Short mmCIF file of C-alpha atoms in Angstrom, two decimals:
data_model
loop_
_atom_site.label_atom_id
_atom_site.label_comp_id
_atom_site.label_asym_id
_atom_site.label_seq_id
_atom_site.Cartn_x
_atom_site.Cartn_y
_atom_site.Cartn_z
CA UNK A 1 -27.17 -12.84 -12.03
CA UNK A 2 -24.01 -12.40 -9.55
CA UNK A 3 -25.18 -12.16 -6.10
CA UNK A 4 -24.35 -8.64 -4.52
CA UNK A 5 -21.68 -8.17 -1.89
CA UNK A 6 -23.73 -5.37 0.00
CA UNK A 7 -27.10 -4.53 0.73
CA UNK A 8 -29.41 -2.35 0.63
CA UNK A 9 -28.19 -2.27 -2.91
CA UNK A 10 -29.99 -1.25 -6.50
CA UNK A 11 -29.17 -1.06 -10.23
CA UNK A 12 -29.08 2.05 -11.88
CA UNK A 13 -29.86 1.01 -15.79
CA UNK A 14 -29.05 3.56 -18.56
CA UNK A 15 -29.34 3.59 -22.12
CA UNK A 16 -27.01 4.75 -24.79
CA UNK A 17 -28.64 8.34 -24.95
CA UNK A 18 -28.94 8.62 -21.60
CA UNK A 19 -32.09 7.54 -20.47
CA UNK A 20 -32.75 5.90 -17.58
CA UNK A 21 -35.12 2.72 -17.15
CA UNK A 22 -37.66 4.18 -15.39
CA UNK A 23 -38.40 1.12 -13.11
CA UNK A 24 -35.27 0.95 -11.92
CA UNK A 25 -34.93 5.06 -10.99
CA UNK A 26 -38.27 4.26 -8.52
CA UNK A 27 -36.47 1.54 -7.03
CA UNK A 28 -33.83 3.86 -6.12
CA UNK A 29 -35.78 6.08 -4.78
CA UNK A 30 -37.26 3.38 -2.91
CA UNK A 31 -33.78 2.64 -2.31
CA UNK A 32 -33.88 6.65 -0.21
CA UNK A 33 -36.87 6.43 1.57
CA UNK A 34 -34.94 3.64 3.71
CA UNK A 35 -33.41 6.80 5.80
CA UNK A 36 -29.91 5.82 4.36
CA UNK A 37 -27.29 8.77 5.13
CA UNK A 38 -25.33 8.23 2.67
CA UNK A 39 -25.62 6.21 -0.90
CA UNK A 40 -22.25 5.30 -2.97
CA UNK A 41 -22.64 4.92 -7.01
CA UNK A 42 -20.00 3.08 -8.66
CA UNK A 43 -19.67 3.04 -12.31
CA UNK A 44 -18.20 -0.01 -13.79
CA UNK A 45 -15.81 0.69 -16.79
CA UNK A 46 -15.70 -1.54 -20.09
CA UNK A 47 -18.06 -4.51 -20.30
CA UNK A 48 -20.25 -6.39 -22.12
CA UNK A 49 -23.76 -6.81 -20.43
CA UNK A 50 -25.35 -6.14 -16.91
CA UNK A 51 -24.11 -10.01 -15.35
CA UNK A 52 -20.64 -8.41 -16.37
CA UNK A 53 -21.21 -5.02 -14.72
CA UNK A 54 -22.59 -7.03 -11.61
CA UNK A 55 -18.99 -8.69 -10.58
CA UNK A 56 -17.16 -5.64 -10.38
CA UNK A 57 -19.72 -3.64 -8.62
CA UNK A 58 -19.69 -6.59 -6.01
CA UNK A 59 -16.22 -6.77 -5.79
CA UNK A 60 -15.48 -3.29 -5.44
CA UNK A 61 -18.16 -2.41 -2.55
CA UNK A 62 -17.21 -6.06 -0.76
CA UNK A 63 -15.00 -4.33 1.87
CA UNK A 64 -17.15 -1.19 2.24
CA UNK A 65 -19.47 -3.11 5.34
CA UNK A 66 -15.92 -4.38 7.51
CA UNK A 67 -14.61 -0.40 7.13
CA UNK A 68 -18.10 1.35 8.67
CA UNK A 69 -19.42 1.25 11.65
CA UNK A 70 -22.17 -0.98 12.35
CA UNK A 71 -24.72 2.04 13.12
CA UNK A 72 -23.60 3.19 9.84
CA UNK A 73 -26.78 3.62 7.16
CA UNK A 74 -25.00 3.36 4.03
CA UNK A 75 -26.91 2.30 0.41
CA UNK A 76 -24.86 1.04 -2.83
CA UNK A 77 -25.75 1.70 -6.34
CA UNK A 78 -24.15 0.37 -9.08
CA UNK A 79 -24.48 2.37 -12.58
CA UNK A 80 -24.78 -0.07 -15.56
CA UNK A 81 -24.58 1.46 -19.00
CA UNK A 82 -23.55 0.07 -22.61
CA UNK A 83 -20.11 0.09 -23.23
CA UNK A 84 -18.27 -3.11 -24.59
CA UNK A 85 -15.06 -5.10 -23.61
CA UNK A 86 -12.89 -7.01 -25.82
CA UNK A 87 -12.05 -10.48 -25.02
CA UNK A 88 -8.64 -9.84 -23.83
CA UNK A 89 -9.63 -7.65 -21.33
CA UNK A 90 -9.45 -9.36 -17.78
CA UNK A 91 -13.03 -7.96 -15.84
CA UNK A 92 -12.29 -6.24 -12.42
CA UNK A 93 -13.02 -7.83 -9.28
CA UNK A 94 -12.33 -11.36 -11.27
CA UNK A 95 -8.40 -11.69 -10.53
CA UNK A 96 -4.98 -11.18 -12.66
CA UNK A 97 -5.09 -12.27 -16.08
CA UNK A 98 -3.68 -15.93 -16.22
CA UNK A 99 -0.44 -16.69 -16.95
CA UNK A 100 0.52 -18.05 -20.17
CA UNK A 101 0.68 -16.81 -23.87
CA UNK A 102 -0.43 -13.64 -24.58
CA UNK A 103 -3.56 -12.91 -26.49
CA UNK A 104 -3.57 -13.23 -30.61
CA UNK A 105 -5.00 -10.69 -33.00
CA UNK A 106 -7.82 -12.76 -33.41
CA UNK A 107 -10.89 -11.34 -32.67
CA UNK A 108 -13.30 -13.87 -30.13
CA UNK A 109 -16.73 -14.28 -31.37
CA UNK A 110 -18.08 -12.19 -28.13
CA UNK A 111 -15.87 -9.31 -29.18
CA UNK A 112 -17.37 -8.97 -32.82
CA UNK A 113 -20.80 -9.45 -30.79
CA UNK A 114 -20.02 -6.59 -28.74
CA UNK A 115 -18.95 -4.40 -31.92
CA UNK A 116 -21.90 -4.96 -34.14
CA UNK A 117 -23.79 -4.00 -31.14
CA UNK A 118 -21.78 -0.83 -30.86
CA UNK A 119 -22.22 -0.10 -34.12
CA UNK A 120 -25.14 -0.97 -35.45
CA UNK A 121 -25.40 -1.19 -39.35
CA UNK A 122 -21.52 -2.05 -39.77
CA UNK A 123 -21.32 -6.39 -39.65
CA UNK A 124 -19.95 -6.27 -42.97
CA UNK A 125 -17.07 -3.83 -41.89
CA UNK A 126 -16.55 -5.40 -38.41
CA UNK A 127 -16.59 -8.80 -40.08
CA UNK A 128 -14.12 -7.65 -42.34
CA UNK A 129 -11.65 -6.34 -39.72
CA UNK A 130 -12.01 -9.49 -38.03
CA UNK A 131 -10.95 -11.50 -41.22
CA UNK A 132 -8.04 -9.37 -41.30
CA UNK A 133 -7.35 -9.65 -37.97
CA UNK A 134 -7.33 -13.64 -38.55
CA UNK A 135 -5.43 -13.66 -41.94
CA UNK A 136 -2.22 -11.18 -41.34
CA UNK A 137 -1.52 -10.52 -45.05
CA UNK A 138 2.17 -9.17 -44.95
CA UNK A 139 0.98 -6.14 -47.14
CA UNK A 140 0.71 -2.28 -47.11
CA UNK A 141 -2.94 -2.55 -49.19
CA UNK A 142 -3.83 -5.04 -46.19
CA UNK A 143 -2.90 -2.08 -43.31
CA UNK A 144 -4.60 0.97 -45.34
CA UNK A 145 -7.85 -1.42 -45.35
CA UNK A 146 -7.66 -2.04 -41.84
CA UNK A 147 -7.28 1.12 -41.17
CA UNK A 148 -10.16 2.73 -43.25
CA UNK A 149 -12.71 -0.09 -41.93
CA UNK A 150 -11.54 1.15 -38.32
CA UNK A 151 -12.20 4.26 -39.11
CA UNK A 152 -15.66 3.86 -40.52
CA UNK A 153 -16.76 3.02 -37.51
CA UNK A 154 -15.43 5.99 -35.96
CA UNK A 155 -17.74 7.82 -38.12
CA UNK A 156 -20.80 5.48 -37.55
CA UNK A 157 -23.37 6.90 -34.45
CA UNK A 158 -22.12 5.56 -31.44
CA UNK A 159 -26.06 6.30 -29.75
CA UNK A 160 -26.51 9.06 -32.29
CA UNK A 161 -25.29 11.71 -29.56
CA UNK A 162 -21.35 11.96 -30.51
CA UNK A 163 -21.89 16.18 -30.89
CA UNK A 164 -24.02 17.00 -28.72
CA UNK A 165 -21.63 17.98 -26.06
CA UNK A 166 -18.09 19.52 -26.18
CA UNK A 167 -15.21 16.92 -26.12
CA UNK A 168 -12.79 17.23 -23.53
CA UNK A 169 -9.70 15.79 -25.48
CA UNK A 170 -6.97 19.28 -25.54
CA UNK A 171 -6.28 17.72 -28.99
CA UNK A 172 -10.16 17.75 -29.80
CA UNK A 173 -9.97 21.73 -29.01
CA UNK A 174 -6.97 22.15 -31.42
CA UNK A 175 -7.35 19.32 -33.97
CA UNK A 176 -7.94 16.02 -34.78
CA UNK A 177 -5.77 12.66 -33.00
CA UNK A 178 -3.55 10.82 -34.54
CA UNK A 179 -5.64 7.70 -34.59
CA UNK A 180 -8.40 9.79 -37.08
CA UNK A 181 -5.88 9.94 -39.65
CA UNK A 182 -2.37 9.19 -39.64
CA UNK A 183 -1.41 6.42 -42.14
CA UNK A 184 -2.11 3.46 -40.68
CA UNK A 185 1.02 0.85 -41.13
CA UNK A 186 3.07 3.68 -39.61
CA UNK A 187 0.15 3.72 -36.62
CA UNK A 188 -0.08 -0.22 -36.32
CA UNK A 189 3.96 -0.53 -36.30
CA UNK A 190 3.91 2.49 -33.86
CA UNK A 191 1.14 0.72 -31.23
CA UNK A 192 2.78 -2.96 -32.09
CA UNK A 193 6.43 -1.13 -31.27
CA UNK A 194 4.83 0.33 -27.96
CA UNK A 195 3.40 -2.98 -26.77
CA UNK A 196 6.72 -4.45 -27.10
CA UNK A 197 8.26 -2.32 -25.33
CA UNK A 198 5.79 -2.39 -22.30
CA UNK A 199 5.88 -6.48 -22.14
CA UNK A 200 9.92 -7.09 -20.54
CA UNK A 201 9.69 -10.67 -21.91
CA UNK A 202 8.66 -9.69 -25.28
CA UNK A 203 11.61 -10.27 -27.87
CA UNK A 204 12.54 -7.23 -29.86
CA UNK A 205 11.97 -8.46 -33.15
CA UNK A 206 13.42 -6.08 -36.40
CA UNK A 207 12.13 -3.70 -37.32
CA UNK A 208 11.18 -2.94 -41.16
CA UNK A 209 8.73 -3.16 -44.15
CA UNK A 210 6.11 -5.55 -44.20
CA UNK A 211 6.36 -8.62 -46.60
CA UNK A 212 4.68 -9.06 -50.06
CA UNK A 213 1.03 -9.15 -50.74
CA UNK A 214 -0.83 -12.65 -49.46
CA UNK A 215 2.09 -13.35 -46.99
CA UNK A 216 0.57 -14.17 -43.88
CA UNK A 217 2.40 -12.85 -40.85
CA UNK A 218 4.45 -15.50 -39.40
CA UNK A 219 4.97 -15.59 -35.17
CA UNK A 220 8.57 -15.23 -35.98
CA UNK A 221 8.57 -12.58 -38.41
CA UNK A 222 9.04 -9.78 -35.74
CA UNK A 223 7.76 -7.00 -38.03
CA UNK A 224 4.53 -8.85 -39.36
CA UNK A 225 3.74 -9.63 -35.47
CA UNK A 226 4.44 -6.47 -34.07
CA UNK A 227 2.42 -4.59 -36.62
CA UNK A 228 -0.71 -6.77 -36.26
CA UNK A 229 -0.80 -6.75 -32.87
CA UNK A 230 -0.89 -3.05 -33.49
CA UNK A 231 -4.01 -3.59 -36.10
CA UNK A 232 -5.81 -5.09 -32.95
CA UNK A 233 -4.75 -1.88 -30.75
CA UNK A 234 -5.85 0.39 -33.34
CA UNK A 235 -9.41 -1.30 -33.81
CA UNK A 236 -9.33 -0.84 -29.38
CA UNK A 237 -8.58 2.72 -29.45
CA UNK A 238 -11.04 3.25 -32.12
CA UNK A 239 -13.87 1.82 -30.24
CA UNK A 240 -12.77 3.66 -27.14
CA UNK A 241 -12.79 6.80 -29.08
CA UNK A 242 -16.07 6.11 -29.62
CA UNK A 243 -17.04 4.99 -26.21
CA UNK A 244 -15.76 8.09 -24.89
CA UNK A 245 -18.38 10.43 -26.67
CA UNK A 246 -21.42 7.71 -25.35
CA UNK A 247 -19.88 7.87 -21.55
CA UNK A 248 -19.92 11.71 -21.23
CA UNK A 249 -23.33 11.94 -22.78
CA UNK A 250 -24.44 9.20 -20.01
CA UNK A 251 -23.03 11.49 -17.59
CA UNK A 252 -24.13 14.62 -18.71
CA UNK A 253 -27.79 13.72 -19.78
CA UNK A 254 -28.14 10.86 -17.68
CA UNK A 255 -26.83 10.71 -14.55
CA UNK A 256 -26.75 14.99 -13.69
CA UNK A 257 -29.93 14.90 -14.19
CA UNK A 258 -31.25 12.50 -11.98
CA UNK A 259 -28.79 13.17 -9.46
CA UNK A 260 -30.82 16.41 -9.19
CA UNK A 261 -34.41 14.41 -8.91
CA UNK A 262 -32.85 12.25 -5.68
CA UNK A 263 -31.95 15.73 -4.37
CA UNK A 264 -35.05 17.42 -4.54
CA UNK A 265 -36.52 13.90 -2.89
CA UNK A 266 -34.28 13.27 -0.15
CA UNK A 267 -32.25 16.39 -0.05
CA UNK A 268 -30.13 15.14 3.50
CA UNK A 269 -28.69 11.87 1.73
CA UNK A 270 -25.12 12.29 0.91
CA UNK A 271 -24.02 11.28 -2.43
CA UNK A 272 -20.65 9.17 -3.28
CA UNK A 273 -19.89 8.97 -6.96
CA UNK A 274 -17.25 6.67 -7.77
CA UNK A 275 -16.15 5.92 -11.33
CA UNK A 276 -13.25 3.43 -13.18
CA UNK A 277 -11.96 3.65 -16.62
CA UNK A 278 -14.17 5.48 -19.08
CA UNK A 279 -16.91 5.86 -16.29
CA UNK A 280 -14.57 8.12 -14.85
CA UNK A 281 -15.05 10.56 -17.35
CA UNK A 282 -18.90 9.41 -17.16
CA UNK A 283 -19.60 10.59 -13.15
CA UNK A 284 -17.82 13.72 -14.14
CA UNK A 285 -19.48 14.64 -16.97
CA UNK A 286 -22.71 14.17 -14.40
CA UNK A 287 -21.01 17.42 -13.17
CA UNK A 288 -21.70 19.42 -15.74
CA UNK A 289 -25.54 17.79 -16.22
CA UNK A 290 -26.00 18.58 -12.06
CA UNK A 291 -29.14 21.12 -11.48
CA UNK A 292 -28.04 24.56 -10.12
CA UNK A 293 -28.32 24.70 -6.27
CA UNK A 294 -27.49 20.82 -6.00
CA UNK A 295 -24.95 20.69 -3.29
CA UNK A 296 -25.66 16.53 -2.12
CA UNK A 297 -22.36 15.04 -4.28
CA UNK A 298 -20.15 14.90 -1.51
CA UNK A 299 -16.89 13.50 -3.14
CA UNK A 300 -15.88 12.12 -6.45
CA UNK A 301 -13.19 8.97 -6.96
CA UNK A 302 -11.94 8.45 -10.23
CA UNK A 303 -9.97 5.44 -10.55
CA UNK A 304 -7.85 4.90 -13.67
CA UNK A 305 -9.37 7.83 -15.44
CA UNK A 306 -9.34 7.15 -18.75
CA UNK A 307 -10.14 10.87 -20.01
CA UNK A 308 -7.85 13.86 -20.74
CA UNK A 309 -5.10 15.22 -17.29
CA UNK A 310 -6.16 18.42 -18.54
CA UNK A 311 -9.80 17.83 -18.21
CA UNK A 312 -9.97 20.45 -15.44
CA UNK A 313 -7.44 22.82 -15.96
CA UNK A 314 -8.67 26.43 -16.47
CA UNK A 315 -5.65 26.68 -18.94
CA UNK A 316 -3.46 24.34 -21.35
CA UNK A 317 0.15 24.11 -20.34
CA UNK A 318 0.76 23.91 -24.33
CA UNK A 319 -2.27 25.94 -25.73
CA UNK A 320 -3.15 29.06 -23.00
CA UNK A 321 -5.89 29.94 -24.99
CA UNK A 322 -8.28 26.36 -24.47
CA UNK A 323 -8.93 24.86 -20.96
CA UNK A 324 -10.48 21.58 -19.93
CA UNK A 325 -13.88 20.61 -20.83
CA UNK A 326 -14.58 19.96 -17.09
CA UNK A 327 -13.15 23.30 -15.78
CA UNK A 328 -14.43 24.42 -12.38
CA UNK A 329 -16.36 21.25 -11.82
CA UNK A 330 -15.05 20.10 -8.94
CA UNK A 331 -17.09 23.23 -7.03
CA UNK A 332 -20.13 21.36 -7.45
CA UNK A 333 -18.80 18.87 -5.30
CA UNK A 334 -19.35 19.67 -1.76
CA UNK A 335 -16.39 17.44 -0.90
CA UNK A 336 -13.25 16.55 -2.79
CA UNK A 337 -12.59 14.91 -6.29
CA UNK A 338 -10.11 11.80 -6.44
CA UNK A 339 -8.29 10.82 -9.04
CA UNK A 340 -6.29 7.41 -8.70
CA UNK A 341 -3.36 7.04 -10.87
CA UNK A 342 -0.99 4.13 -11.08
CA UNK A 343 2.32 4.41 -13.16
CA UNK A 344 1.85 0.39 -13.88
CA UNK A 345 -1.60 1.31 -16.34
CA UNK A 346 -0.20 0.28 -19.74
CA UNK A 347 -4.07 1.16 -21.39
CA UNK A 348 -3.07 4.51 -20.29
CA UNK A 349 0.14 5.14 -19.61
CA UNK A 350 1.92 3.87 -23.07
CA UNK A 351 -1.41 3.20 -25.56
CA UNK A 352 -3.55 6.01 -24.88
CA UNK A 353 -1.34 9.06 -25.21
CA UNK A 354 -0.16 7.71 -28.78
CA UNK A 355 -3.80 7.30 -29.89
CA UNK A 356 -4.82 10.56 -28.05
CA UNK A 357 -1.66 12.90 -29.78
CA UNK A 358 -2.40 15.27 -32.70
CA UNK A 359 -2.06 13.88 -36.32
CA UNK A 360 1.07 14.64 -37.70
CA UNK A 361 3.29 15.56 -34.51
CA UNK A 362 6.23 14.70 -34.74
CA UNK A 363 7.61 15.44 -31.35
CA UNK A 364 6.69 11.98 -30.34
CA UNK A 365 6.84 10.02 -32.77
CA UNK A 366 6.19 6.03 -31.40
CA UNK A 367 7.47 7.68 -27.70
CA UNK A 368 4.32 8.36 -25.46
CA UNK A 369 3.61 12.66 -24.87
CA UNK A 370 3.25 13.76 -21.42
CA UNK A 371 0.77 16.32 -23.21
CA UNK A 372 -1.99 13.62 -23.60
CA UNK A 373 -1.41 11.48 -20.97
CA UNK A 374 -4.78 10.07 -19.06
CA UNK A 375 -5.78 11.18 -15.74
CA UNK A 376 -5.23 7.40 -14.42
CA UNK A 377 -1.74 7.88 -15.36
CA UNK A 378 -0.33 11.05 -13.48
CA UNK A 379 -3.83 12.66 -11.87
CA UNK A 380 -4.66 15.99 -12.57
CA UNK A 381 -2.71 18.03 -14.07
CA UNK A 382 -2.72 22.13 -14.38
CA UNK A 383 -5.60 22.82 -11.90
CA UNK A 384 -6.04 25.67 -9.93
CA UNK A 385 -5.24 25.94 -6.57
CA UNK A 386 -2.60 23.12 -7.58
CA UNK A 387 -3.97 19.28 -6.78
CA UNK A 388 -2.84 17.94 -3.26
CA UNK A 389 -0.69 15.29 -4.11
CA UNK A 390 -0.41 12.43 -2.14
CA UNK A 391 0.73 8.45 -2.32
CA UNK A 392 -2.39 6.08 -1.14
CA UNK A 393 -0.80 5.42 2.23
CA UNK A 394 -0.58 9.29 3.30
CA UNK A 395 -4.05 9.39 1.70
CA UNK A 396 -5.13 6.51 4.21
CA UNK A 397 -3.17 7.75 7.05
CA UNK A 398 -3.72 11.69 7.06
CA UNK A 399 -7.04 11.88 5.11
CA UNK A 400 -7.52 13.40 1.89
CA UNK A 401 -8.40 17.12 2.01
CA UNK A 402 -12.11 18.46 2.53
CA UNK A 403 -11.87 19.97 -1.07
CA UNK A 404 -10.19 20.55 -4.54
CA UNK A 405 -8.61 17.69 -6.88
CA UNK A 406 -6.91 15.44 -4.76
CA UNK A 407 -4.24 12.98 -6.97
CA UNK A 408 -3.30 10.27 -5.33
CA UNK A 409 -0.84 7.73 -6.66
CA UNK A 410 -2.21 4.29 -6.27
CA UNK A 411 0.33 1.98 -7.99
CA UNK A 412 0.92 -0.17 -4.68
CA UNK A 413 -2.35 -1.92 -5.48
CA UNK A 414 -3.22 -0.73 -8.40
CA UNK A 415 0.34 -2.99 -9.95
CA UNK A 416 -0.74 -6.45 -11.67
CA UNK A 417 -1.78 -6.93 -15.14
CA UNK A 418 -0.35 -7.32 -18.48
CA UNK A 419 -0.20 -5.96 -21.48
CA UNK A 420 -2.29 -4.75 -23.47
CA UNK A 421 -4.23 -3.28 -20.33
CA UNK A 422 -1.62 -3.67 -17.54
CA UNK A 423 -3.40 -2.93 -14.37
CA UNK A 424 -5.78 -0.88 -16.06
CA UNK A 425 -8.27 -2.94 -14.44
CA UNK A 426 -6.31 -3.77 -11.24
CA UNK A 427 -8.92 -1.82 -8.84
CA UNK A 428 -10.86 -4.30 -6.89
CA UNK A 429 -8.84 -3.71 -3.48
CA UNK A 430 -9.86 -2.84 -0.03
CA UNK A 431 -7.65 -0.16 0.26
CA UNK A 432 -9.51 1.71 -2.55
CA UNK A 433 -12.52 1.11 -1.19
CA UNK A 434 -11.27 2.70 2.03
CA UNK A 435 -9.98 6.10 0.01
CA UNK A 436 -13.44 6.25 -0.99
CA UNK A 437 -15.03 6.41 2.28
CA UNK A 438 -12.25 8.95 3.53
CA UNK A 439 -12.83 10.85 1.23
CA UNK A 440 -16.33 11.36 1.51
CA UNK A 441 -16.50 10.40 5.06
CA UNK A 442 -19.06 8.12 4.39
CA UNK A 443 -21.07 7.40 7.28
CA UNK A 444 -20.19 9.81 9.89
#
């Protein structure tokens, strides 16, 4: 088990419907009773077991002891809840991804460990897409396989709670994405095309119909490459689809609630939730599961948000009559609610808004929409009063207001990484962990 950067610090274990392990919630509360002020949760984002969850939690809250004061009583919590992270996917808090050539389609064996735990039921399918994934026939059949395999385990119960809460997607509101049901060679060249594009060293390669059947893709055929490496984005954004649905009902059945139990315990300790990638969307989803008359979350940080721009609008720029699924959240936050962005996020910036878009528009076709862009990307986006924008060094310097979305535009630090994640994961820096504590004002 990683040893932990900061201390007094405890896990916070949850389960895949929410629950919480019950010897771990009375070792937070333990955790109170030590007459701690304050108490910061962080939320890791994708990974594949509690040792993995550990590293970034202790890399994130490293700096947190040199930027308080030492009369400061601060206590660290770090949330740990099944998601999954494919094997291409640098951790945070573990360095840049190492030079060198960049990852094949293949699929690691730790990665198809991580999906047939995901969904259970499906080895046949996930072994399957793996095979695929290996082999590269240079055929149309081969794509529309892919594709409905993916798709099945879209379908499958990702913890048997994907409808019990509204999605916060605009395109969920309005119809179903792209990645549901467009025809998949057009989706894989699409993603391959987009990677590509996002990697300046990456050779063009033609562009064109895939080769006869049995043909395996060959490194040089640009095509072939392109649109396999699109097959393994596909199979990504899939599983993140379904991640998202397992992260907000963590949030909203898990977390609110006890968030309201360590109130009605110690009622004076101020509450920090901090969240990266899809546990973004997780501690503010805990929002909407927050007890009435719960006023101890004293700021929100969402770092690389990997949910919806619109999530708290009142009002779609592009469809008036829908709003955000997290509308008017951020007054149950006694404090203000961050959201880091950083223009160098390829996950988000380039891959997500082409998954995320509506089946059949055409207004973008293989060119990212600004319309379903991710929070990490550009912050928030048609809030009410309008977010305080702000780059991370007026943040630092000024302070970040007492209230209301706050965007702040991290891509100073938040810059190394390549594709397919970019700096997605990029968030392990002191100066994060020092927007965090200004805006909650942790331990004054």
């Amino acid at each position: 088990m990683p040893e932990m950067s900061v201390s007094p610090y405890q896990d916070i274990v949850f389960g895949e419907d929410g629950d919480i392990d019950p010897a771990g919630r009375e070792r937070l509360l333990r955790l109170l009773r030590l007459d701690i002020t304050d108490l910061v949760i962080f939320a890791h984002g994708w990974n594949r077991s509690p040792w993995d969850a550990r590293t970034p939690h202790s890399a994130f809250f490293a700096p947190f002891p040199g930027l308080l004061s030492p009369q400061a009583r601060v206590g660290y919590a770090g949330l740990i809840w099944p998601s999954m992270r494919f094997g291409d996917e640098p951790m945070p808090g573990t360095g840049p991804a190492p030079d060198g050539p960049e990852p094949l389609t293949e699929l690691d064996a730790a990665t198809r460990d991580s999906l047939n735990g995901l969904f259970p039921g499906h080895r046949a399918t996930v072994a399957r897409l793996a095979r695929l994934l290996e082999l590269r026939p240079g055929s149309a059949d081969a794509f529309a396989e892919f594709g409905r395999l993916a798709r099945r385990l879209t379908r499958a119960p990702a913890g048997g709670l994907e409808n019990c809460f509204t999605a916060d997607l605009p395109q969920d509101e309005q119809g179903p994405p792209a990645l549901l049901h467009e025809d998949a060679l057009t989706f894989c060249r699409t993603l391959g095309l987009a990677l590509e594009r996002s990697e300046p060293t990456a050779p063009a390669g033609p562009a064109g119909p895939t080769g006869p059947i049995g043909r395996r893709a060959d490194p040089a055929d640009g095509s072939l490459s392109r649109s396999w490496k699109g097959a393994k984005e596909l199979l990504r954004q899939m599983t993140y689809y379904a991640m998202k649905r397992r992260a907000g009902a963590v949030g909203e059945l898990g977390l609110g609630p006890l968030l309201g139990q360590l109130a009605r315990v110690r009622p004076g300790t101020r509450i920090h939730l901090v969240g990266h990638s899809q546990s973004a969307r997780l501690v503010s989803f805990a929002l909407r599961g927050l007890p009435d008359g719960v006023h101890t979350v004293k700021s929100v940080t969402l770092l690389q948000g990997a949910f919806s721009h619109y999530a708290f609008a009142p009002s779609l720029p592009h469809a008036a009559q829908h709003a955000g699924a997290l509308t008017a959240m951020e007054d149950r936050v006694d404090g203000p609610v961050v959201a880091g962005y950083s223009r160098h996020d390829t996950a988000l910036g380039v891959l997500y808004p082409l998954a995320s878009r509506l089946a059949g528009d055409d207004r973008s076709p293989g060119r990212p929409d600004r319309r379903w862009r991710a929070l990490g990307h550009d912050g928030f986006q048609a809030v009410r009063p309008a977010s305080a924008r702000l780059t991370l060094d007026e943040a630092l310097t000024r302070g970040v207001p007492r209230s209301g979305c706050v965007s702040v535009d991290t891509a100073s630090v938040v810059r190394r990484g390549r594709p397919p994640m970019g700096a997605h994961n990029d968030i392990c820096h002191p100066e994060l962990a020092r927007l965090v504590v200004s805006a909650g004002r942790v331990g004054r």
